């Protein structure tokens, strides 16, 4: 006779975990417990907030901006550079725009976006330090009303192509997918090529040009062909190395390995041809001043490109352009040549989308750049916790309330 199979049961095992009888502890929020908790939180958060805010205030920030700012510290400056309402911009705290044969920083014609003519460059933005700014000083560009987080914009790129895959999938690129062009140094007729890189993000790269024109200290004015006191050419004062995330350069971007090196001409499309170095072995891009130190990376491995491809989450953002590895003493003047354009396919147009551009100089601390929000938040939370702890303590002492005793509770299922 076959043995009977054990009767199946859905009853859980008789273990503390499955029977939900694991010992536990649940705090009872008595008045003194709540008062103590609020007091401790206040004591912890308040000094942290004060330290964070103080460190943020140490940062020296100069915003050569598009907006008439108010309530700023003496070190902060604003001057119209490009964008909407140019004529209403104001000059503050030693910053000023000096046009070069033009009414503003914008270039006169589209063709001027493809050359670097000093006489038609755009403008000079002059900054006179109001107080000492220890180096290195970050040089950043700031955009307002530019939505890099727009869903169609964010997705419009080919990850395979950016990583240098031999047969990339270009289906995710819905704009700027091909180009009709001739090869570099070739007499063959123009033909169609896949644009590399394709997509909206890559082909709307910010390519306004900032170039250190001169530095003036208490002794003299140093121009591009001069050597400053620390032995660095004025032309090379703007260091544009190590501005991108190393993880991005290592994992996200790799140039396509073309069998014919002349195919790398496609890196030099009019959108960003003047600021991204071309393939090694080709003739240099005519505008050599778009980076001030020899660029060791080219194509999508360019650091300027990698910085732009890390999209911002808000329509108002700043991105690192370079750094000045020098100290600016109070009274010193740094002048930047600025090339900006409102023409599509030349430089980076912003007026037609009612946007704004700004050039920002800032120092930084161990916490990073100037951002008082974190310090103010900690201070407010700590202050509120302390105030509530004192109020609850006074209420508890002046008008106490008798609490119930857990011993008098009757649990369901308990025997009488």
CSV table of C-alpha atoms in Angstrom, one decimal:
chain,number,residue,atom,x,y,z
A,1,UNK,CA,0.0,0.0,0.0
A,2,UNK,CA,1.5,3.3,-1.1
A,3,UNK,CA,2.3,5.8,1.6
A,4,UNK,CA,-0.1,8.7,1.9
A,5,UNK,CA,1.2,12.0,0.7
A,6,UNK,CA,1.4,14.7,3.4
A,7,UNK,CA,-1.5,17.0,3.4
A,8,UNK,CA,-0.6,20.3,1.9
A,9,UNK,CA,-1.1,23.4,4.1
A,10,UNK,CA,-0.8,27.1,3.4
A,11,UNK,CA,-0.2,27.7,7.1
A,12,UNK,CA,3.1,29.6,7.6
A,13,UNK,CA,5.8,28.1,9.6
A,14,UNK,CA,5.8,28.6,13.3
A,15,UNK,CA,8.8,30.9,13.4
A,16,UNK,CA,9.0,34.4,15.0
A,17,UNK,CA,9.5,36.1,11.6
A,18,UNK,CA,6.7,34.4,9.7
A,19,UNK,CA,4.4,34.6,12.7
A,20,UNK,CA,5.3,38.3,13.1
A,21,UNK,CA,6.4,37.9,16.7
A,22,UNK,CA,9.9,39.2,16.3
A,23,UNK,CA,10.8,41.4,19.4
A,24,UNK,CA,10.6,45.0,18.5
A,25,UNK,CA,10.8,48.4,20.1
A,26,UNK,CA,8.7,51.4,19.3
A,27,UNK,CA,9.4,54.8,20.9
A,28,UNK,CA,6.6,56.5,22.7
A,29,UNK,CA,6.6,60.2,21.9
A,30,UNK,CA,6.5,61.6,25.4
A,31,UNK,CA,6.9,65.4,25.8
A,32,UNK,CA,10.4,65.1,27.1
A,33,UNK,CA,11.4,62.7,24.4
A,34,UNK,CA,10.1,65.1,21.7
A,35,UNK,CA,11.7,68.1,23.4
A,36,UNK,CA,15.1,66.4,23.6
A,37,UNK,CA,14.9,65.2,20.0
A,38,UNK,CA,14.1,68.8,18.7
A,39,UNK,CA,16.8,70.3,20.9
A,40,UNK,CA,19.5,67.8,19.6
A,41,UNK,CA,18.5,68.4,16.0
A,42,UNK,CA,18.7,72.2,16.5
A,43,UNK,CA,22.1,71.9,18.2
A,44,UNK,CA,23.4,69.8,15.3
A,45,UNK,CA,21.8,71.6,12.3
A,46,UNK,CA,22.4,75.2,13.4
A,47,UNK,CA,26.2,75.2,13.5
A,48,UNK,CA,26.4,73.1,10.3
A,49,UNK,CA,24.2,75.7,8.6
A,50,UNK,CA,26.3,78.6,9.8
A,51,UNK,CA,29.5,76.9,8.6
A,52,UNK,CA,28.1,76.1,5.2
A,53,UNK,CA,26.7,79.6,4.7
A,54,UNK,CA,30.0,81.2,5.9
A,55,UNK,CA,32.0,79.1,3.5
A,56,UNK,CA,29.6,80.0,0.7
A,57,UNK,CA,30.1,83.7,1.4
A,58,UNK,CA,33.8,83.3,1.2
A,59,UNK,CA,33.5,82.5,-2.5
A,60,UNK,CA,34.3,85.4,-4.7
A,61,UNK,CA,31.9,85.5,-7.7
A,62,UNK,CA,31.9,87.9,-10.6
A,63,UNK,CA,29.0,87.5,-13.0
A,64,UNK,CA,29.4,89.4,-16.3
A,65,UNK,CA,25.7,88.8,-16.7
A,66,UNK,CA,22.7,89.5,-18.9
A,67,UNK,CA,20.5,90.6,-16.0
A,68,UNK,CA,20.4,93.8,-13.9
A,69,UNK,CA,21.0,92.2,-10.5
A,70,UNK,CA,20.1,93.9,-7.3
A,71,UNK,CA,21.3,93.6,-3.7
A,72,UNK,CA,24.7,92.2,-4.6
A,73,UNK,CA,27.9,92.3,-2.7
A,74,UNK,CA,30.7,94.6,-3.9
A,75,UNK,CA,32.6,91.7,-5.4
A,76,UNK,CA,29.6,90.6,-7.6
A,77,UNK,CA,29.2,92.4,-10.9
A,78,UNK,CA,26.8,92.4,-13.8
A,79,UNK,CA,27.0,93.7,-17.3
A,80,UNK,CA,24.9,92.9,-20.4
A,81,UNK,CA,26.6,90.4,-22.7
A,82,UNK,CA,24.1,88.9,-25.0
A,83,UNK,CA,20.4,87.9,-25.1
A,84,UNK,CA,17.1,89.6,-24.7
A,85,UNK,CA,16.8,93.3,-23.7
A,86,UNK,CA,20.4,94.1,-24.6
A,87,UNK,CA,19.9,97.9,-24.5
A,88,UNK,CA,18.5,97.8,-21.0
A,89,UNK,CA,21.5,96.1,-19.5
A,90,UNK,CA,23.5,98.0,-16.9
A,91,UNK,CA,27.2,98.0,-15.9
A,92,UNK,CA,28.1,97.6,-12.2
A,93,UNK,CA,31.1,97.2,-9.9
A,94,UNK,CA,33.9,97.7,-12.5
A,95,UNK,CA,32.6,95.4,-15.2
A,96,UNK,CA,32.0,96.9,-18.6
A,97,UNK,CA,31.5,95.9,-22.3
A,98,UNK,CA,33.8,97.6,-24.8
A,99,UNK,CA,32.5,97.0,-28.4
A,100,UNK,CA,35.0,96.4,-31.2
A,101,UNK,CA,33.6,98.0,-34.3
A,102,UNK,CA,30.2,96.7,-33.5
A,103,UNK,CA,27.3,97.8,-31.2
A,104,UNK,CA,27.5,94.7,-29.0
A,105,UNK,CA,29.2,91.3,-28.5
A,106,UNK,CA,27.4,89.8,-31.4
A,107,UNK,CA,29.1,89.3,-34.7
A,108,UNK,CA,28.0,91.5,-37.7
A,109,UNK,CA,27.4,88.6,-40.1
A,110,UNK,CA,27.1,84.9,-40.2
A,111,UNK,CA,30.5,84.6,-42.0
A,112,UNK,CA,32.2,86.2,-39.1
A,113,UNK,CA,31.4,83.2,-37.0
A,114,UNK,CA,33.9,81.2,-39.0
A,115,UNK,CA,36.9,83.4,-38.3
A,116,UNK,CA,38.6,85.0,-35.4
A,117,UNK,CA,39.2,88.6,-36.6
A,118,UNK,CA,40.3,90.8,-33.7
A,119,UNK,CA,38.8,93.9,-35.3
A,120,UNK,CA,35.4,92.2,-35.7
A,121,UNK,CA,35.7,89.8,-32.8
A,122,UNK,CA,32.6,91.0,-31.0
A,123,UNK,CA,33.6,92.8,-27.8
A,124,UNK,CA,35.9,93.1,-24.8
A,125,UNK,CA,34.5,92.4,-21.4
A,126,UNK,CA,36.6,94.0,-18.7
A,127,UNK,CA,36.6,93.0,-15.1
A,128,UNK,CA,38.4,94.9,-12.4
A,129,UNK,CA,38.7,92.9,-9.1
A,130,UNK,CA,37.0,94.7,-6.2
A,131,UNK,CA,38.9,92.5,-3.7
A,132,UNK,CA,41.5,89.8,-3.6
A,133,UNK,CA,40.5,86.6,-5.4
A,134,UNK,CA,42.9,83.7,-4.7
A,135,UNK,CA,43.4,81.3,-7.6
A,136,UNK,CA,42.6,79.1,-9.3
A,137,UNK,CA,39.6,81.1,-10.5
A,138,UNK,CA,36.9,79.3,-12.4
A,139,UNK,CA,35.7,80.7,-15.7
A,140,UNK,CA,32.2,79.5,-16.5
A,141,UNK,CA,29.5,80.3,-19.0
A,142,UNK,CA,25.9,80.7,-17.8
A,143,UNK,CA,22.7,80.2,-19.8
A,144,UNK,CA,19.2,81.2,-18.8
A,145,UNK,CA,16.0,79.9,-20.4
A,146,UNK,CA,17.8,77.1,-22.1
A,147,UNK,CA,16.0,73.8,-21.4
A,148,UNK,CA,18.6,71.1,-21.7
A,149,UNK,CA,16.2,68.8,-19.7
A,150,UNK,CA,13.5,68.8,-22.4
A,151,UNK,CA,12.6,65.2,-23.1
A,152,UNK,CA,13.1,65.2,-26.8
A,153,UNK,CA,16.4,67.1,-26.5
A,154,UNK,CA,17.8,64.7,-23.8
A,155,UNK,CA,17.2,61.6,-25.8
A,156,UNK,CA,18.4,62.9,-29.2
A,157,UNK,CA,21.8,61.3,-29.4
A,158,UNK,CA,23.3,57.9,-30.2
A,159,UNK,CA,25.1,56.3,-27.3
A,160,UNK,CA,26.7,53.7,-29.6
A,161,UNK,CA,28.1,56.4,-31.8
A,162,UNK,CA,29.5,58.4,-28.9
A,163,UNK,CA,31.3,55.3,-27.7
A,164,UNK,CA,32.9,54.7,-31.0
A,165,UNK,CA,31.0,51.5,-32.0
A,166,UNK,CA,31.8,50.3,-35.5
A,167,UNK,CA,28.1,49.9,-36.5
A,168,UNK,CA,26.2,52.4,-34.3
A,169,UNK,CA,22.5,52.5,-34.0
A,170,UNK,CA,21.4,56.0,-35.1
A,171,UNK,CA,17.7,55.5,-34.5
A,172,UNK,CA,17.7,57.7,-31.4
A,173,UNK,CA,19.0,60.7,-33.5
A,174,UNK,CA,16.0,62.5,-34.9
A,175,UNK,CA,17.8,65.6,-35.9
A,176,UNK,CA,21.1,66.3,-37.5
A,177,UNK,CA,21.7,62.8,-38.8
A,178,UNK,CA,23.6,63.3,-42.0
A,179,UNK,CA,25.6,65.9,-43.8
A,180,UNK,CA,26.7,66.6,-47.4
A,181,UNK,CA,30.3,67.3,-47.4
A,182,UNK,CA,33.7,66.8,-49.1
A,183,UNK,CA,36.5,65.0,-47.5
A,184,UNK,CA,39.4,66.9,-46.0
A,185,UNK,CA,42.1,67.6,-48.5
A,186,UNK,CA,40.2,65.8,-51.3
A,187,UNK,CA,39.2,66.8,-54.8
A,188,UNK,CA,36.3,64.3,-54.9
A,189,UNK,CA,32.8,65.7,-55.2
A,190,UNK,CA,30.7,66.1,-52.1
A,191,UNK,CA,28.6,63.2,-50.9
A,192,UNK,CA,26.3,62.3,-48.0
A,193,UNK,CA,27.8,61.1,-44.7
A,194,UNK,CA,26.3,60.1,-41.4
A,195,UNK,CA,26.9,63.1,-39.1
A,196,UNK,CA,29.3,62.1,-36.4
A,197,UNK,CA,28.2,62.9,-33.7
A,198,UNK,CA,24.5,63.1,-34.6
A,199,UNK,CA,21.6,64.5,-32.6
A,200,UNK,CA,20.4,67.7,-31.1
A,201,UNK,CA,22.6,67.8,-28.1
A,202,UNK,CA,25.9,67.4,-29.9
A,203,UNK,CA,25.0,69.8,-32.7
A,204,UNK,CA,23.8,72.6,-30.4
A,205,UNK,CA,27.1,72.8,-28.5
A,206,UNK,CA,27.8,76.1,-26.8
A,207,UNK,CA,30.6,77.6,-28.9
A,208,UNK,CA,30.9,81.2,-27.9
A,209,UNK,CA,34.5,82.0,-27.5
A,210,UNK,CA,36.2,83.6,-24.5
A,211,UNK,CA,39.9,84.6,-24.9
A,212,UNK,CA,42.0,86.4,-22.3
A,213,UNK,CA,43.1,89.6,-24.1
A,214,UNK,CA,45.1,91.3,-21.4
A,215,UNK,CA,45.9,91.5,-17.7
A,216,UNK,CA,46.7,94.7,-15.9
A,217,UNK,CA,48.3,94.9,-12.5
A,218,UNK,CA,49.9,97.7,-10.6
A,219,UNK,CA,53.0,97.7,-12.8
A,220,UNK,CA,51.8,97.4,-16.4
A,221,UNK,CA,49.4,95.8,-18.9
A,222,UNK,CA,50.3,92.3,-20.3
A,223,UNK,CA,48.9,91.3,-23.7
A,224,UNK,CA,48.6,88.0,-25.5
A,225,UNK,CA,52.2,88.0,-26.7
A,226,UNK,CA,53.6,88.9,-23.3
A,227,UNK,CA,54.6,86.7,-20.4
A,228,UNK,CA,53.0,87.4,-17.0
A,229,UNK,CA,54.9,87.4,-13.7
A,230,UNK,CA,54.4,83.7,-13.0
A,231,UNK,CA,56.0,82.8,-16.4
A,232,UNK,CA,52.8,81.9,-18.2
A,233,UNK,CA,51.9,83.4,-21.6
A,234,UNK,CA,48.9,85.7,-21.3
A,235,UNK,CA,47.5,83.7,-24.3
A,236,UNK,CA,47.6,80.6,-22.1
A,237,UNK,CA,46.3,82.0,-18.9
A,238,UNK,CA,42.9,80.4,-19.6
A,239,UNK,CA,43.6,76.7,-18.8
A,240,UNK,CA,41.0,74.5,-20.4
A,241,UNK,CA,42.3,71.1,-19.2
A,242,UNK,CA,40.6,68.9,-16.6
A,243,UNK,CA,37.3,70.6,-16.9
A,244,UNK,CA,35.2,67.4,-17.6
A,245,UNK,CA,34.4,64.5,-15.4
A,246,UNK,CA,37.1,61.8,-15.7
A,247,UNK,CA,34.5,59.1,-15.6
A,248,UNK,CA,32.7,60.7,-18.6
A,249,UNK,CA,35.9,60.8,-20.6
A,250,UNK,CA,36.7,57.2,-19.7
A,251,UNK,CA,33.4,55.5,-20.1
A,252,UNK,CA,31.0,57.7,-22.3
A,253,UNK,CA,33.1,59.0,-25.2
A,254,UNK,CA,35.4,57.4,-27.7
A,255,UNK,CA,36.1,58.6,-31.2
A,256,UNK,CA,35.1,56.5,-34.2
A,257,UNK,CA,38.1,54.6,-35.6
A,258,UNK,CA,37.7,55.5,-39.3
A,259,UNK,CA,39.7,53.5,-41.9
A,260,UNK,CA,40.2,56.7,-43.9
A,261,UNK,CA,41.4,59.4,-41.5
A,262,UNK,CA,40.1,62.0,-43.8
A,263,UNK,CA,36.6,61.0,-42.7
A,264,UNK,CA,37.3,62.8,-39.5
A,265,UNK,CA,36.6,66.0,-41.3
A,266,UNK,CA,33.1,65.4,-40.2
A,267,UNK,CA,34.1,66.5,-36.7
A,268,UNK,CA,34.5,70.0,-38.2
A,269,UNK,CA,30.9,70.8,-39.1
A,270,UNK,CA,29.9,74.4,-38.8
A,271,UNK,CA,28.1,74.0,-35.5
A,272,UNK,CA,31.2,73.4,-33.4
A,273,UNK,CA,34.1,73.1,-35.8
A,274,UNK,CA,35.9,76.0,-34.3
A,275,UNK,CA,36.2,74.7,-30.8
A,276,UNK,CA,36.7,70.9,-31.0
A,277,UNK,CA,40.1,69.8,-32.2
A,278,UNK,CA,40.3,67.7,-35.3
A,279,UNK,CA,41.9,64.4,-35.9
A,280,UNK,CA,45.7,64.2,-35.4
A,281,UNK,CA,47.4,64.5,-38.7
A,282,UNK,CA,44.9,66.9,-40.3
A,283,UNK,CA,45.6,70.6,-40.8
A,284,UNK,CA,44.7,72.5,-37.7
A,285,UNK,CA,41.3,74.3,-37.6
A,286,UNK,CA,41.8,77.9,-38.7
A,287,UNK,CA,40.7,79.3,-35.4
A,288,UNK,CA,43.5,78.3,-33.1
A,289,UNK,CA,42.5,80.6,-30.3
A,290,UNK,CA,39.3,78.7,-29.4
A,291,UNK,CA,41.4,76.8,-26.9
A,292,UNK,CA,44.4,78.4,-25.3
A,293,UNK,CA,46.5,75.3,-24.5
A,294,UNK,CA,47.3,72.5,-26.9
A,295,UNK,CA,44.4,70.1,-26.8
A,296,UNK,CA,45.4,66.5,-26.2
A,297,UNK,CA,41.9,65.3,-27.0
A,298,UNK,CA,39.8,65.7,-30.2
A,299,UNK,CA,36.4,64.9,-31.4
A,300,UNK,CA,33.8,63.6,-28.9
A,301,UNK,CA,36.7,63.1,-26.5
A,302,UNK,CA,37.2,66.8,-26.3
A,303,UNK,CA,36.6,68.0,-22.7
A,304,UNK,CA,34.5,71.0,-23.9
A,305,UNK,CA,32.2,68.5,-25.7
A,306,UNK,CA,32.0,66.2,-22.6
A,307,UNK,CA,31.1,69.2,-20.4
A,308,UNK,CA,28.2,70.2,-22.7
A,309,UNK,CA,26.9,66.6,-23.1
A,310,UNK,CA,26.3,66.4,-19.3
A,311,UNK,CA,22.8,67.9,-19.4
A,312,UNK,CA,21.6,70.4,-16.8
A,313,UNK,CA,18.4,69.7,-14.9
A,314,UNK,CA,17.2,73.3,-14.8
A,315,UNK,CA,16.9,76.1,-17.5
A,316,UNK,CA,19.3,78.3,-15.6
A,317,UNK,CA,22.7,76.6,-15.4
A,318,UNK,CA,26.5,77.2,-15.5
A,319,UNK,CA,29.1,75.0,-17.1
A,320,UNK,CA,32.9,75.1,-16.6
A,321,UNK,CA,34.8,76.8,-19.5
A,322,UNK,CA,38.3,76.9,-18.0
A,323,UNK,CA,40.3,78.3,-15.1
A,324,UNK,CA,42.8,81.1,-14.4
A,325,UNK,CA,45.7,79.6,-12.4
A,326,UNK,CA,46.6,82.9,-10.8
A,327,UNK,CA,45.6,85.2,-8.0
A,328,UNK,CA,43.7,88.4,-8.8
A,329,UNK,CA,44.6,91.2,-6.4
A,330,UNK,CA,42.2,94.0,-5.7
A,331,UNK,CA,42.5,96.6,-8.5
A,332,UNK,CA,43.8,94.1,-11.1
A,333,UNK,CA,42.0,94.0,-14.5
A,334,UNK,CA,41.4,91.1,-16.7
A,335,UNK,CA,39.9,91.6,-20.2
A,336,UNK,CA,38.2,88.9,-22.2
A,337,UNK,CA,37.6,88.9,-26.0
A,338,UNK,CA,34.1,87.6,-26.5
A,339,UNK,CA,32.8,86.2,-29.8
A,340,UNK,CA,29.0,85.8,-29.7
A,341,UNK,CA,26.4,85.5,-32.5
A,342,UNK,CA,22.7,85.6,-33.1
A,343,UNK,CA,23.1,83.7,-36.4
A,344,UNK,CA,22.2,80.1,-36.7
A,345,UNK,CA,25.1,77.8,-37.8
A,346,UNK,CA,27.7,80.5,-36.7
A,347,UNK,CA,28.1,80.7,-32.9
A,348,UNK,CA,25.5,80.0,-30.3
A,349,UNK,CA,22.2,81.9,-30.9
A,350,UNK,CA,20.1,82.7,-27.8
A,351,UNK,CA,18.1,85.8,-28.5
A,352,UNK,CA,15.4,84.1,-30.6
A,353,UNK,CA,14.5,81.8,-27.7
A,354,UNK,CA,14.4,84.8,-25.3
A,355,UNK,CA,17.5,83.5,-23.5
A,356,UNK,CA,20.5,85.1,-21.9
A,357,UNK,CA,24.2,84.4,-21.7
A,358,UNK,CA,26.7,85.4,-19.0
A,359,UNK,CA,30.4,85.0,-18.3
A,360,UNK,CA,31.1,84.1,-14.7
A,361,UNK,CA,34.3,84.3,-12.7
A,362,UNK,CA,34.3,82.6,-9.3
A,363,UNK,CA,36.5,81.1,-6.7
A,364,UNK,CA,35.6,78.0,-4.7
A,365,UNK,CA,36.1,76.4,-1.4
A,366,UNK,CA,36.1,72.8,-0.1
A,367,UNK,CA,32.3,72.9,-0.5
A,368,UNK,CA,32.5,74.0,-4.1
A,369,UNK,CA,31.1,77.2,-5.6
A,370,UNK,CA,28.8,79.8,-4.1
A,371,UNK,CA,25.5,78.3,-3.2
A,372,UNK,CA,24.0,79.8,0.0
A,373,UNK,CA,20.8,77.6,-0.2
A,374,UNK,CA,22.3,74.6,1.7
A,375,UNK,CA,23.6,76.7,4.5
A,376,UNK,CA,20.4,78.8,4.8
A,377,UNK,CA,18.3,75.6,4.8
A,378,UNK,CA,20.3,74.0,7.6
A,379,UNK,CA,20.2,77.2,9.6
A,380,UNK,CA,16.4,77.6,9.2
A,381,UNK,CA,15.7,73.9,10.2
A,382,UNK,CA,18.1,74.1,13.1
A,383,UNK,CA,16.5,77.4,14.3
A,384,UNK,CA,13.0,76.0,14.0
A,385,UNK,CA,13.9,72.9,16.0
A,386,UNK,CA,15.5,74.9,18.8
A,387,UNK,CA,12.5,77.3,19.0
A,388,UNK,CA,10.0,74.5,19.1
A,389,UNK,CA,12.0,72.7,21.7
A,390,UNK,CA,11.9,75.8,24.0
A,391,UNK,CA,8.2,76.3,23.3
A,392,UNK,CA,7.3,72.7,24.0
A,393,UNK,CA,9.5,72.7,27.2
A,394,UNK,CA,7.7,75.8,28.5
A,395,UNK,CA,4.3,74.4,27.7
A,396,UNK,CA,5.2,71.1,29.4
A,397,UNK,CA,6.4,72.9,32.6
A,398,UNK,CA,3.6,75.5,32.8
A,399,UNK,CA,0.7,73.3,31.7
A,400,UNK,CA,1.7,69.7,31.9
A,401,UNK,CA,-0.7,66.9,30.7
A,402,UNK,CA,-1.0,63.6,32.5
A,403,UNK,CA,-0.1,60.8,30.3
A,404,UNK,CA,-1.8,57.4,30.2
A,405,UNK,CA,0.0,54.3,31.5
A,406,UNK,CA,0.6,51.4,29.2
A,407,UNK,CA,-0.1,49.0,32.1
A,408,UNK,CA,-3.8,49.9,31.9
A,409,UNK,CA,-4.2,49.0,28.3
A,410,UNK,CA,-6.2,45.8,27.5
A,411,UNK,CA,-5.0,44.0,24.4
A,412,UNK,CA,-7.5,42.1,22.3
A,413,UNK,CA,-7.5,38.4,23.0
A,414,UNK,CA,-6.2,38.8,26.6
A,415,UNK,CA,-8.1,36.7,29.2
A,416,UNK,CA,-10.1,38.4,31.9
